[in-house]
PDB file of C-alpha atoms in Angstrom:
ATOM      1  CA  MET A   1     -23.114 -56.869 -30.194  1.00 44.00           C
ATOM      2  CA  ARG A   2     -23.071 -56.702 -26.419  1.00 43.00           C
ATOM      3  CA  LYS A   3     -21.329 -54.282 -24.077  1.00 43.00           C
ATOM      4  CA  ALA A   4     -19.414 -55.291 -20.974  1.00 46.00           C
ATOM      5  CA  SER A   5     -18.904 -52.746 -18.255  1.00 38.00           C
ATOM      6  CA  LEU A   6     -16.035 -52.707 -15.818  1.00 39.00           C
ATOM      7  CA  LEU A   7     -17.618 -53.150 -12.415  1.00 34.00           C
ATOM      8  CA  ILE A   8     -16.110 -50.981  -9.722  1.00 31.00           C
ATOM      9  CA  ALA A   9     -16.108 -52.075  -6.105  1.00 31.00           C
ATOM     10  CA  CYS A  10     -14.701 -49.232  -4.049  1.00 32.00           C
ATOM     11  CA  LEU A  11     -13.735 -48.660  -0.484  1.00 31.00           C
ATOM     12  CA  GLY A  12     -11.449 -46.793   1.848  1.00 32.00           C
ATOM     13  CA  ALA A  13     -10.249 -47.375   5.373  1.00 32.00           C
ATOM     14  CA  VAL A  14      -7.457 -47.036   7.861  1.00 32.00           C
ATOM     15  CA  ALA A  15      -6.833 -48.742  11.185  1.00 32.00           C
ATOM     16  CA  LEU A  16      -9.791 -49.001  13.526  1.00 31.00           C
ATOM     17  CA  ALA A  17      -9.745 -49.852  17.219  1.00 33.00           C
ATOM     18  CA  GLY A  18     -12.395 -52.400  18.103  1.00 35.00           C
ATOM     19  CA  CYS A  19     -12.604 -52.164  21.881  1.00 34.00           C
ATOM     20  CA  SER A  20     -15.980 -51.727  23.560  1.00 34.00           C
ATOM     21  CA  SER A  21     -17.075 -49.264  26.177  1.00 37.00           C
ATOM     22  CA  ALA A  22     -18.548 -50.804  29.283  1.00 36.00           C
ATOM     23  CA  ALA A  23     -21.111 -47.991  29.318  1.00 39.00           C
ATOM     24  CA  ASP A  24     -22.632 -48.331  25.860  1.00 45.00           C
ATOM     25  CA  ARG A  25     -20.970 -51.460  24.418  1.00 49.00           C
ATOM     26  CA  LYS A  26     -19.984 -49.536  21.297  1.00 55.00           C
ATOM     27  CA  PRO A  27     -16.576 -49.824  19.626  1.00 56.00           C
ATOM     28  CA  THR A  28     -14.177 -46.949  20.222  1.00 66.00           C
ATOM     29  CA  LEU A  29     -13.400 -45.429  16.855  1.00 74.00           C
ATOM     30  CA  PRO A  30     -10.213 -43.355  16.478  1.00 79.00           C
ATOM     31  CA  LEU A  31     -10.031 -39.835  15.080  1.00 89.00           C
ATOM     32  CA  PRO A  32      -7.428 -38.743  12.531  1.00 92.00           C
ATOM     33  CA  SER A  33      -5.497 -35.517  13.021  1.00 94.00           C
ATOM     34  CA  LYS A  34      -7.257 -32.412  11.753  1.00 96.00           C
ATOM     35  CA  ASN A  35      -5.922 -31.075   8.453  1.00 96.00           C
ATOM     36  CA  LEU A  36      -7.818 -28.257   6.759  1.00 96.00           C
ATOM     37  CA  ALA A  37      -5.580 -28.206   3.677  1.00 94.00           C
ATOM     38  CA  ALA A  38      -6.249 -31.888   2.979  1.00 95.00           C
ATOM     39  CA  TRP A  39      -9.834 -31.636   4.265  1.00 97.00           C
ATOM     40  CA  THR A  40      -9.260 -34.672   6.484  1.00 96.00           C
ATOM     41  CA  MET A  41     -12.428 -35.906   8.163  1.00 96.00           C
ATOM     42  CA  PRO A  42     -13.267 -38.558  10.786  1.00 94.00           C
ATOM     43  CA  LEU A  43     -15.399 -40.606   8.367  1.00 94.00           C
ATOM     44  CA  ASP A  44     -12.665 -40.720   5.709  1.00 91.00           C
ATOM     45  CA  GLN A  45     -11.689 -44.037   7.259  1.00 85.00           C
ATOM     46  CA  TYR A  46     -14.972 -45.675   6.290  1.00 88.00           C
ATOM     47  CA  VAL A  47     -16.154 -43.916   3.118  1.00 82.00           C
ATOM     48  CA  TYR A  48     -15.885 -45.489  -0.327  1.00 75.00           C
ATOM     49  CA  THR A  49     -13.348 -43.690  -2.470  1.00 80.00           C
ATOM     50  CA  THR A  50     -12.523 -43.449  -6.142  1.00 77.00           C
ATOM     51  CA  ASP A  51      -8.980 -44.605  -5.365  1.00 83.00           C
ATOM     52  CA  PHE A  52     -10.158 -47.881  -3.888  1.00 83.00           C
ATOM     53  CA  ALA A  53     -12.711 -48.242  -6.647  1.00 82.00           C
ATOM     54  CA  LEU A  54      -9.820 -48.186  -9.086  1.00 85.00           C
ATOM     55  CA  SER A  55      -7.724 -50.687  -7.161  1.00 89.00           C
ATOM     56  CA  SER A  56     -10.670 -53.063  -6.817  1.00 90.00           C
ATOM     57  CA  ASP A  57     -11.494 -52.680 -10.502  1.00 89.00           C
ATOM     58  CA  TYR A  58      -7.840 -53.297 -11.355  1.00 92.00           C
ATOM     59  CA  ALA A  59      -7.697 -56.513  -9.313  1.00 95.00           C
ATOM     60  CA  GLU A  60     -10.886 -57.803 -10.898  1.00 95.00           C
ATOM     61  CA  ASN A  61      -9.610 -57.183 -14.404  1.00 93.00           C
ATOM     62  CA  LEU A  62      -6.254 -58.779 -13.642  1.00 95.00           C
ATOM     63  CA  LEU A  63      -8.199 -61.975 -12.995  1.00 96.00           C
ATOM     64  CA  ILE A  64     -10.471 -61.611 -16.021  1.00 96.00           C
ATOM     65  CA  SER A  65      -7.602 -61.068 -18.471  1.00 95.00           C
ATOM     66  CA  PRO A  66      -5.948 -64.530 -18.340  1.00 96.00           C
ATOM     67  CA  CYS A  67      -9.362 -66.177 -18.246  1.00 97.00           C
ATOM     68  CA  MET A  68     -10.353 -64.405 -21.460  1.00 96.00           C
ATOM     69  CA  GLU A  69      -7.039 -65.195 -23.123  1.00 96.00           C
ATOM     70  CA  LYS A  70      -7.387 -68.877 -22.209  1.00 96.00           C
ATOM     71  CA  ASN A  71     -10.643 -68.836 -24.162  1.00 96.00           C
ATOM     72  CA  GLY A  72      -9.108 -67.145 -27.196  1.00 96.00           C
ATOM     73  CA  TYR A  73      -9.987 -63.477 -26.527  1.00 95.00           C
ATOM     74  CA  SER A  74      -7.626 -60.577 -25.985  1.00 94.00           C
ATOM     75  CA  PHE A  75      -8.352 -58.599 -22.811  1.00 93.00           C
ATOM     76  CA  PRO A  76      -5.314 -56.415 -22.046  1.00 90.00           C
ATOM     77  CA  VAL A  77      -5.153 -54.692 -18.659  1.00 90.00           C
ATOM     78  CA  PRO A  78      -3.049 -51.498 -18.541  1.00 88.00           C
ATOM     79  CA  PHE A  79      -0.747 -50.994 -15.567  1.00 90.00           C
ATOM     80  CA  LEU A  80      -2.280 -48.990 -12.724  1.00 88.00           C
ATOM     81  CA  ASN A  81       0.108 -47.075 -10.477  1.00 89.00           C
ATOM     82  CA  LEU A  82      -1.477 -47.480  -7.057  1.00 86.00           C
ATOM     83  CA  ASP A  83       0.687 -44.665  -5.691  1.00 84.00           C
ATOM     84  CA  ALA A  84      -0.708 -42.108  -8.152  1.00 84.00           C
ATOM     85  CA  LEU A  85      -4.444 -42.661  -8.321  1.00 85.00           C
ATOM     86  CA  HIS A  86      -5.519 -39.024  -8.168  1.00 86.00           C
ATOM     87  CA  GLY A  87      -4.186 -35.559  -8.840  1.00 88.00           C
ATOM     88  CA  PRO A  88      -3.933 -32.646  -6.378  1.00 92.00           C
ATOM     89  CA  SER A  89      -7.595 -31.641  -6.739  1.00 93.00           C
ATOM     90  CA  PHE A  90      -8.706 -34.590  -4.591  1.00 93.00           C
ATOM     91  CA  ASN A  91      -7.688 -35.934  -1.223  1.00 92.00           C
ATOM     92  CA  ASP A  92      -7.167 -39.613  -0.406  1.00 88.00           C
ATOM     93  CA  ALA A  93     -10.824 -39.968   0.582  1.00 89.00           C
ATOM     94  CA  GLY A  94     -11.989 -38.680  -2.797  1.00 88.00           C
ATOM     95  CA  ALA A  95     -13.151 -35.257  -1.608  1.00 92.00           C
ATOM     96  CA  ARG A  96     -12.762 -32.408  -4.101  1.00 93.00           C
ATOM     97  CA  LEU A  97     -10.341 -29.791  -2.810  1.00 96.00           C
ATOM     98  CA  PHE A  98     -10.520 -26.068  -3.508  1.00 97.00           C
ATOM     99  CA  ASN A  99      -8.038 -23.607  -2.086  1.00 97.00           C
ATOM    100  CA  LEU A 100      -6.063 -20.528  -3.101  1.00 97.00           C
ATOM    101  CA  GLU A 101      -3.139 -22.457  -4.568  1.00 97.00           C
ATOM    102  CA  LEU A 102      -5.348 -24.658  -6.746  1.00 97.00           C
ATOM    103  CA  ALA A 103      -7.510 -21.698  -7.793  1.00 98.00           C
ATOM    104  CA  GLN A 104      -4.461 -19.697  -8.890  1.00 98.00           C
ATOM    105  CA  GLN A 105      -3.219 -22.551 -11.079  1.00 96.00           C
ATOM    106  CA  TYR A 106      -6.344 -24.292 -12.351  1.00 95.00           C
ATOM    107  CA  GLY A 107      -9.314 -22.038 -11.606  1.00 96.00           C
ATOM    108  CA  TYR A 108     -12.337 -24.287 -11.145  1.00 95.00           C
ATOM    109  CA  HIS A 109     -10.885 -27.021 -13.341  1.00 94.00           C
ATOM    110  CA  VAL A 110      -9.626 -30.311 -11.948  1.00 90.00           C
ATOM    111  CA  ALA A 111      -5.846 -30.399 -11.742  1.00 90.00           C
ATOM    112  CA  PRO A 112      -4.460 -33.114 -14.030  1.00 85.00           C
ATOM    113  CA  ASN A 113      -3.047 -36.309 -12.600  1.00 83.00           C
ATOM    114  CA  PRO A 114       0.664 -36.315 -13.470  1.00 78.00           C
ATOM    115  CA  ASP A 115       0.711 -40.107 -13.789  1.00 82.00           C
ATOM    116  CA  PRO A 116       0.602 -41.038 -17.506  1.00 73.00           C
ATOM    117  CA  GLY A 117      -1.563 -44.107 -16.891  1.00 77.00           C
ATOM    118  CA  ALA A 118      -4.294 -42.183 -15.099  1.00 73.00           C
ATOM    119  CA  GLN A 119      -5.911 -40.857 -18.279  1.00 73.00           C
ATOM    120  CA  GLN A 120      -5.889 -44.316 -19.838  1.00 78.00           C
ATOM    121  CA  TRP A 121      -7.734 -45.760 -16.869  1.00 78.00           C
ATOM    122  CA  ARG A 122     -10.241 -42.906 -16.881  1.00 73.00           C
ATOM    123  CA  GLU A 123     -11.017 -43.748 -20.486  1.00 76.00           C
ATOM    124  CA  ILE A 124     -11.355 -47.443 -19.686  1.00 77.00           C
ATOM    125  CA  ARG A 125     -13.838 -46.741 -16.921  1.00 73.00           C
ATOM    126  CA  ALA A 126     -15.831 -44.350 -19.120  1.00 73.00           C
ATOM    127  CA  THR A 127     -16.278 -46.788 -22.006  1.00 77.00           C
ATOM    128  CA  SER A 128     -17.679 -50.281 -22.479  1.00 77.00           C
ATOM    129  CA  PRO A 129     -15.901 -52.543 -24.957  1.00 77.00           C
ATOM    130  CA  LYS A 130     -18.132 -54.025 -27.653  1.00 85.00           C
ATOM    131  CA  MET A 131     -18.286 -57.815 -27.651  1.00 90.00           C
ATOM    132  CA  SER A 132     -19.993 -60.509 -29.658  1.00 92.00           C
ATOM    133  CA  ASP A 133     -22.530 -62.644 -27.835  1.00 93.00           C
ATOM    134  CA  ALA A 134     -20.007 -65.476 -27.624  1.00 95.00           C
ATOM    135  CA  GLU A 135     -17.271 -63.241 -26.222  1.00 95.00           C
ATOM    136  CA  PHE A 136     -19.675 -61.660 -23.771  1.00 94.00           C
ATOM    137  CA  ALA A 137     -20.688 -65.095 -22.488  1.00 96.00           C
ATOM    138  CA  VAL A 138     -17.029 -65.895 -21.809  1.00 97.00           C
ATOM    139  CA  PHE A 139     -16.512 -62.503 -20.176  1.00 95.00           C
ATOM    140  CA  SER A 140     -19.515 -63.042 -17.915  1.00 95.00           C
ATOM    141  CA  GLN A 141     -18.166 -66.384 -16.724  1.00 96.00           C
ATOM    142  CA  CYS A 142     -14.684 -64.936 -16.194  1.00 96.00           C
ATOM    143  CA  LEU A 143     -16.212 -62.101 -14.184  1.00 95.00           C
ATOM    144  CA  LYS A 144     -18.155 -64.577 -12.086  1.00 96.00           C
ATOM    145  CA  ASP A 145     -14.985 -66.563 -11.436  1.00 96.00           C
ATOM    146  CA  ALA A 146     -13.048 -63.408 -10.545  1.00 96.00           C
ATOM    147  CA  ARG A 147     -15.599 -62.574  -7.881  1.00 95.00           C
ATOM    148  CA  THR A 148     -14.863 -65.776  -6.056  1.00 95.00           C
ATOM    149  CA  GLN A 149     -11.508 -64.151  -5.210  1.00 94.00           C
ATOM    150  CA  VAL A 150     -12.548 -60.490  -5.037  1.00 93.00           C
ATOM    151  CA  HIS A 151     -15.999 -60.584  -3.483  1.00 91.00           C
ATOM    152  CA  LEU A 152     -18.424 -57.729  -3.903  1.00 89.00           C
ATOM    153  CA  LEU A 153     -18.872 -55.531  -0.873  1.00 84.00           C
ATOM    154  CA  PRO A 154     -22.259 -55.751   0.831  1.00 83.00           C
ATOM    155  CA  GLN A 155     -24.566 -52.758   0.638  1.00 79.00           C
ATOM    156  CA  SER A 156     -24.204 -52.333   4.394  1.00 75.00           C
ATOM    157  CA  ALA A 157     -20.541 -51.386   3.911  1.00 77.00           C
ATOM    158  CA  GLN A 158     -21.624 -48.135   2.264  1.00 79.00           C
ATOM    159  CA  ALA A 159     -23.160 -46.645   5.418  1.00 84.00           C
ATOM    160  CA  ALA A 160     -20.470 -44.033   6.006  1.00 89.00           C
ATOM    161  CA  SER A 161     -21.200 -42.201   2.758  1.00 88.00           C
ATOM    162  CA  SER A 162     -24.703 -41.252   3.884  1.00 90.00           C
ATOM    163  CA  TYR A 163     -23.400 -40.190   7.297  1.00 94.00           C
ATOM    164  CA  ALA A 164     -20.776 -37.979   5.654  1.00 93.00           C
ATOM    165  CA  ASN A 165     -23.304 -36.380   3.312  1.00 93.00           C
ATOM    166  CA  ASP A 166     -25.637 -35.684   6.216  1.00 95.00           C
ATOM    167  CA  ALA A 167     -22.785 -34.137   8.222  1.00 96.00           C
ATOM    168  CA  MET A 168     -21.950 -31.753   5.379  1.00 96.00           C
ATOM    169  CA  SER A 169     -25.605 -30.838   4.877  1.00 96.00           C
ATOM    170  CA  ARG A 170     -26.031 -29.979   8.549  1.00 97.00           C
ATOM    171  CA  ALA A 171     -22.728 -28.075   8.612  1.00 97.00           C
ATOM    172  CA  SER A 172     -23.880 -25.850   5.746  1.00 96.00           C
ATOM    173  CA  THR A 173     -26.774 -24.621   7.879  1.00 97.00           C
ATOM    174  CA  ASP A 174     -24.667 -23.996  10.994  1.00 97.00           C
ATOM    175  CA  ALA A 175     -25.143 -20.402  12.205  1.00 98.00           C
ATOM    176  CA  ASP A 176     -21.428 -19.535  12.030  1.00 98.00           C
ATOM    177  CA  VAL A 177     -21.130 -21.046   8.557  1.00 98.00           C
ATOM    178  CA  VAL A 178     -24.193 -19.179   7.286  1.00 98.00           C
ATOM    179  CA  ALA A 179     -22.817 -15.897   8.673  1.00 98.00           C
ATOM    180  CA  ALA A 180     -19.460 -16.541   7.022  1.00 98.00           C
ATOM    181  CA  ALA A 181     -21.223 -17.306   3.727  1.00 98.00           C
ATOM    182  CA  LYS A 182     -22.931 -13.904   3.877  1.00 98.00           C
ATOM    183  CA  ALA A 183     -19.559 -12.273   4.477  1.00 98.00           C
ATOM    184  CA  TRP A 184     -18.094 -14.215   1.550  1.00 98.00           C
ATOM    185  CA  ARG A 185     -20.891 -12.978  -0.689  1.00 98.00           C
ATOM    186  CA  GLU A 186     -20.118  -9.372   0.237  1.00 98.00           C
ATOM    187  CA  CYS A 187     -16.434 -10.005  -0.407  1.00 98.00           C
ATOM    188  CA  MET A 188     -17.266 -11.397  -3.850  1.00 98.00           C
ATOM    189  CA  ARG A 189     -19.564  -8.576  -5.009  1.00 96.00           C
ATOM    190  CA  PRO A 190     -16.767  -6.507  -6.636  1.00 97.00           C
ATOM    191  CA  VAL A 191     -15.725  -9.556  -8.688  1.00 97.00           C
ATOM    192  CA  GLY A 192     -18.768  -9.163 -10.920  1.00 94.00           C
ATOM    193  CA  VAL A 193     -20.425 -12.607 -10.930  1.00 96.00           C
ATOM    194  CA  SER A 194     -23.950 -11.956 -12.215  1.00 95.00           C
ATOM    195  CA  ASP A 195     -25.447 -15.128 -10.701  1.00 96.00           C
ATOM    196  CA  LEU A 196     -23.412 -15.173  -7.502  1.00 97.00           C
ATOM    197  CA  PRO A 197     -24.920 -17.867  -5.237  1.00 97.00           C
ATOM    198  CA  ALA A 198     -25.668 -17.497  -1.541  1.00 96.00           C
ATOM    199  CA  SER A 199     -22.942 -19.958  -0.559  1.00 97.00           C
ATOM    200  CA  PRO A 200     -19.455 -20.871  -1.799  1.00 97.00           C
ATOM    201  CA  LEU A 201     -20.680 -24.472  -1.925  1.00 96.00           C
ATOM    202  CA  ASP A 202     -22.630 -23.525  -5.054  1.00 96.00           C
ATOM    203  CA  MET A 203     -19.591 -22.159  -6.884  1.00 97.00           C
ATOM    204  CA  PRO A 204     -18.893 -22.091  -9.716  1.00 96.00           C
ATOM    205  CA  SER A 205     -22.371 -20.859 -10.583  1.00 96.00           C
ATOM    206  CA  ALA A 206     -24.284 -22.184 -13.582  1.00 94.00           C
ATOM    207  CA  GLY A 207     -23.277 -19.147 -15.622  1.00 94.00           C
ATOM    208  CA  LEU A 208     -19.600 -19.516 -14.757  1.00 95.00           C
ATOM    209  CA  SER A 209     -19.646 -23.243 -15.472  1.00 93.00           C
ATOM    210  CA  GLN A 210     -21.035 -22.579 -18.933  1.00 91.00           C
ATOM    211  CA  ARG A 211     -18.628 -19.712 -19.577  1.00 92.00           C
ATOM    212  CA  TYR A 212     -15.572 -21.725 -18.567  1.00 92.00           C
ATOM    213  CA  GLY A 213     -16.547 -24.986 -20.264  1.00 89.00           C
ATOM    214  CA  LEU A 214     -16.817 -26.944 -17.045  1.00 88.00           C
ATOM    215  CA  ASN A 215     -18.508 -30.324 -16.901  1.00 70.00           C
ATOM    216  CA  ALA A 216     -19.154 -33.008 -14.299  1.00 58.00           C
ATOM    217  CA  ASP A 217     -15.518 -34.100 -14.412  1.00 56.00           C
ATOM    218  CA  GLY A 218     -14.124 -30.610 -13.931  1.00 50.00           C
ATOM    219  CA  GLY A 219     -13.863 -29.563 -17.547  1.00 54.00           C
ATOM    220  CA  SER A 220     -11.249 -30.110 -20.211  1.00 58.00           C
ATOM    221  CA  ASP A 221     -11.410 -26.807 -22.071  1.00 68.00           C
ATOM    222  CA  LYS A 222      -8.714 -24.178 -21.870  1.00 87.00           C
ATOM    223  CA  ILE A 223      -8.396 -22.353 -18.560  1.00 93.00           C
ATOM    224  CA  THR A 224      -8.877 -18.640 -19.186  1.00 95.00           C
ATOM    225  CA  GLN A 225      -7.426 -15.706 -17.290  1.00 96.00           C
ATOM    226  CA  ASP A 226     -10.951 -14.667 -16.355  1.00 97.00           C
ATOM    227  CA  GLU A 227     -11.567 -18.053 -14.739  1.00 97.00           C
ATOM    228  CA  LEU A 228      -8.318 -17.750 -12.770  1.00 98.00           C
ATOM    229  CA  ARG A 229      -9.341 -14.249 -11.668  1.00 98.00           C
ATOM    230  CA  VAL A 230     -12.764 -15.281 -10.380  1.00 98.00           C
ATOM    231  CA  ALA A 231     -11.610 -18.556  -8.803  1.00 98.00           C
ATOM    232  CA  THR A 232      -8.703 -16.852  -7.060  1.00 98.00           C
ATOM    233  CA  ALA A 233     -11.026 -14.187  -5.656  1.00 98.00           C
ATOM    234  CA  ASP A 234     -13.434 -16.913  -4.540  1.00 98.00           C
ATOM    235  CA  ALA A 235     -10.734 -18.841  -2.677  1.00 98.00           C
ATOM    236  CA  GLN A 236      -9.274 -15.667  -1.177  1.00 98.00           C
ATOM    237  CA  CYS A 237     -12.692 -14.532   0.064  1.00 98.00           C
ATOM    238  CA  GLN A 238     -13.321 -17.945   1.614  1.00 98.00           C
ATOM    239  CA  ASP A 239     -10.057 -17.596   3.523  1.00 98.00           C
ATOM    240  CA  ASP A 240     -10.495 -13.936   4.465  1.00 98.00           C
ATOM    241  CA  THR A 241     -14.030 -14.404   5.815  1.00 98.00           C
ATOM    242  CA  GLY A 242     -13.147 -17.625   7.638  1.00 98.00           C
ATOM    243  CA  TYR A 243     -15.770 -19.522   5.659  1.00 98.00           C
ATOM    244  CA  ARG A 244     -13.609 -22.525   4.779  1.00 98.00           C
ATOM    245  CA  GLN A 245     -12.367 -22.933   8.354  1.00 98.00           C
ATOM    246  CA  LYS A 246     -15.862 -22.634   9.830  1.00 98.00           C
ATOM    247  CA  LEU A 247     -17.314 -25.129   7.351  1.00 98.00           C
ATOM    248  CA  TYR A 248     -14.477 -27.521   8.111  1.00 98.00           C
ATOM    249  CA  ASP A 249     -14.955 -27.252  11.869  1.00 98.00           C
ATOM    250  CA  ALA A 250     -18.729 -27.677  11.660  1.00 98.00           C
ATOM    251  CA  THR A 251     -18.434 -30.683   9.342  1.00 98.00           C
ATOM    252  CA  TRP A 252     -15.801 -32.234  11.602  1.00 97.00           C
ATOM    253  CA  SER A 253     -18.048 -31.856  14.658  1.00 97.00           C
ATOM    254  CA  ASN A 254     -20.982 -33.442  12.860  1.00 97.00           C
ATOM    255  CA  GLN A 255     -18.851 -36.362  11.698  1.00 96.00           C
ATOM    256  CA  VAL A 256     -17.559 -36.934  15.224  1.00 94.00           C
ATOM    257  CA  GLU A 257     -21.193 -37.115  16.319  1.00 94.00           C
ATOM    258  CA  ALA A 258     -21.892 -39.635  13.549  1.00 93.00           C
ATOM    259  CA  LEU A 259     -18.963 -41.767  14.727  1.00 91.00           C
ATOM    260  CA  ARG A 260     -20.327 -41.754  18.267  1.00 91.00           C
ATOM    261  CA  ASP A 261     -23.928 -42.500  17.316  1.00 92.00           C
ATOM    262  CA  ASN A 262     -23.202 -45.154  14.678  1.00 92.00           C
ATOM    263  CA  ALA A 263     -20.109 -46.880  16.019  1.00 89.00           C
ATOM    264  CA  ASP A 264     -21.550 -50.402  15.763  1.00 89.00           C
ATOM    265  CA  ASP A 265     -22.689 -49.831  12.183  1.00 87.00           C
ATOM    266  CA  LEU A 266     -19.333 -48.375  11.182  1.00 90.00           C
ATOM    267  CA  LYS A 267     -17.444 -51.220  12.873  1.00 86.00           C
ATOM    268  CA  ARG A 268     -19.386 -53.749  10.801  1.00 86.00           C
ATOM    269  CA  SER A 269     -18.703 -51.711   7.663  1.00 85.00           C
ATOM    270  CA  TYR A 270     -15.021 -51.591   8.449  1.00 84.00           C
ATOM    271  CA  ASP A 271     -14.810 -55.350   8.945  1.00 86.00           C
ATOM    272  CA  ALA A 272     -16.279 -55.907   5.462  1.00 86.00           C
ATOM    273  CA  ILE A 273     -13.988 -53.259   3.980  1.00 86.00           C
ATOM    274  CA  ARG A 274     -10.885 -54.769   5.606  1.00 86.00           C
ATOM    275  CA  LYS A 275     -11.695 -58.199   4.182  1.00 90.00           C
ATOM    276  CA  HIS A 276     -12.236 -56.761   0.718  1.00 90.00           C
ATOM    277  CA  ARG A 277      -9.017 -54.754   0.844  1.00 89.00           C
ATOM    278  CA  ALA A 278      -7.060 -57.892   1.735  1.00 93.00           C
ATOM    279  CA  GLU A 279      -8.554 -59.719  -1.244  1.00 95.00           C
ATOM    280  CA  VAL A 280      -7.716 -56.864  -3.614  1.00 94.00           C
ATOM    281  CA  ALA A 281      -4.161 -56.557  -2.320  1.00 93.00           C
ATOM    282  CA  ALA A 282      -3.550 -60.308  -2.648  1.00 95.00           C
ATOM    283  CA  VAL A 283      -4.726 -60.398  -6.277  1.00 95.00           C
ATOM    284  CA  ILE A 284      -2.688 -57.355  -7.293  1.00 94.00           C
ATOM    285  CA  ALA A 285       0.419 -58.710  -5.571  1.00 94.00           C
ATOM    286  CA  GLU A 286       0.087 -62.044  -7.380  1.00 94.00           C
ATOM    287  CA  HIS A 287      -1.125 -60.962 -10.816  1.00 93.00           C
ATOM    288  CA  GLY A 288      -0.178 -57.312 -11.265  1.00 86.00           C
ATOM    289  CA  PRO A 289       3.072 -56.168 -12.910  1.00 84.00           C
ATOM    290  CA  ALA A 290       5.594 -54.481 -10.634  1.00 63.00           C
ATOM    291  CA  THR A 291       5.841 -51.456 -12.944  1.00 66.00           C
ATOM    292  CA  GLY A 292       4.247 -50.126 -16.069  1.00 62.00           C
ATOM    293  CA  GLY A 293       7.241 -50.969 -18.225  1.00 55.00           C
TER     294      GLY A 293
END
């Protein structure tokens, strides 16, 4: 038996202005409005996201399905609600959110996506259907054909992710952020976390993650009152010490610098992303059902 994996091509972008400066010949890239609650960042426009991974994956499978059926194999594709791709624990750029409201309701767990089809698609992406050699050969050809309509993004279109990671890394060592982290640690001492880390970025600690049944996906075990207590204190201390605001401001500044220094690179990435998005949208509009009914 062979296994076929659902390939995910992901992206994310909004409008980009392509005019050049006479001084440096670099495109002028727009900035979004600041939004701490949504953790909006300048590079959100160019970073690959889970949401666009899903939509790209969906389009690809909408093309594979009729091809498989034409060759005598069932390949059903569940409806994907493109307006409900993530729950409240993530923003539109795929960044994990943590604030007082989420901590009070879900602790350190990921808030569930209220869309009923979301769990089904998570399961699809986490598993690989078993196929005979003959079926796999057909699948491979159907996949190849699908990619003549939804082309894979070039590696160069992933540049923004490394810039964003570097901006966050540098922000975490900013003097104001480090000072706020020390204040947060003092605020958290009465909470009683035995392995309290030096920075909120390392919460929940290893001990808390084990105690609360957390895993890489945010955990699926029951949320305990103790978890809500610690997470709520964590979020409150981040607010009271100004840590979250200072980290946001420092990360924003570093991303603005990345936009300025890498404008040409990001413009090329955006052009590839825009083309891919158009291909995905066209396939979904033509082959996708209007609703999940």
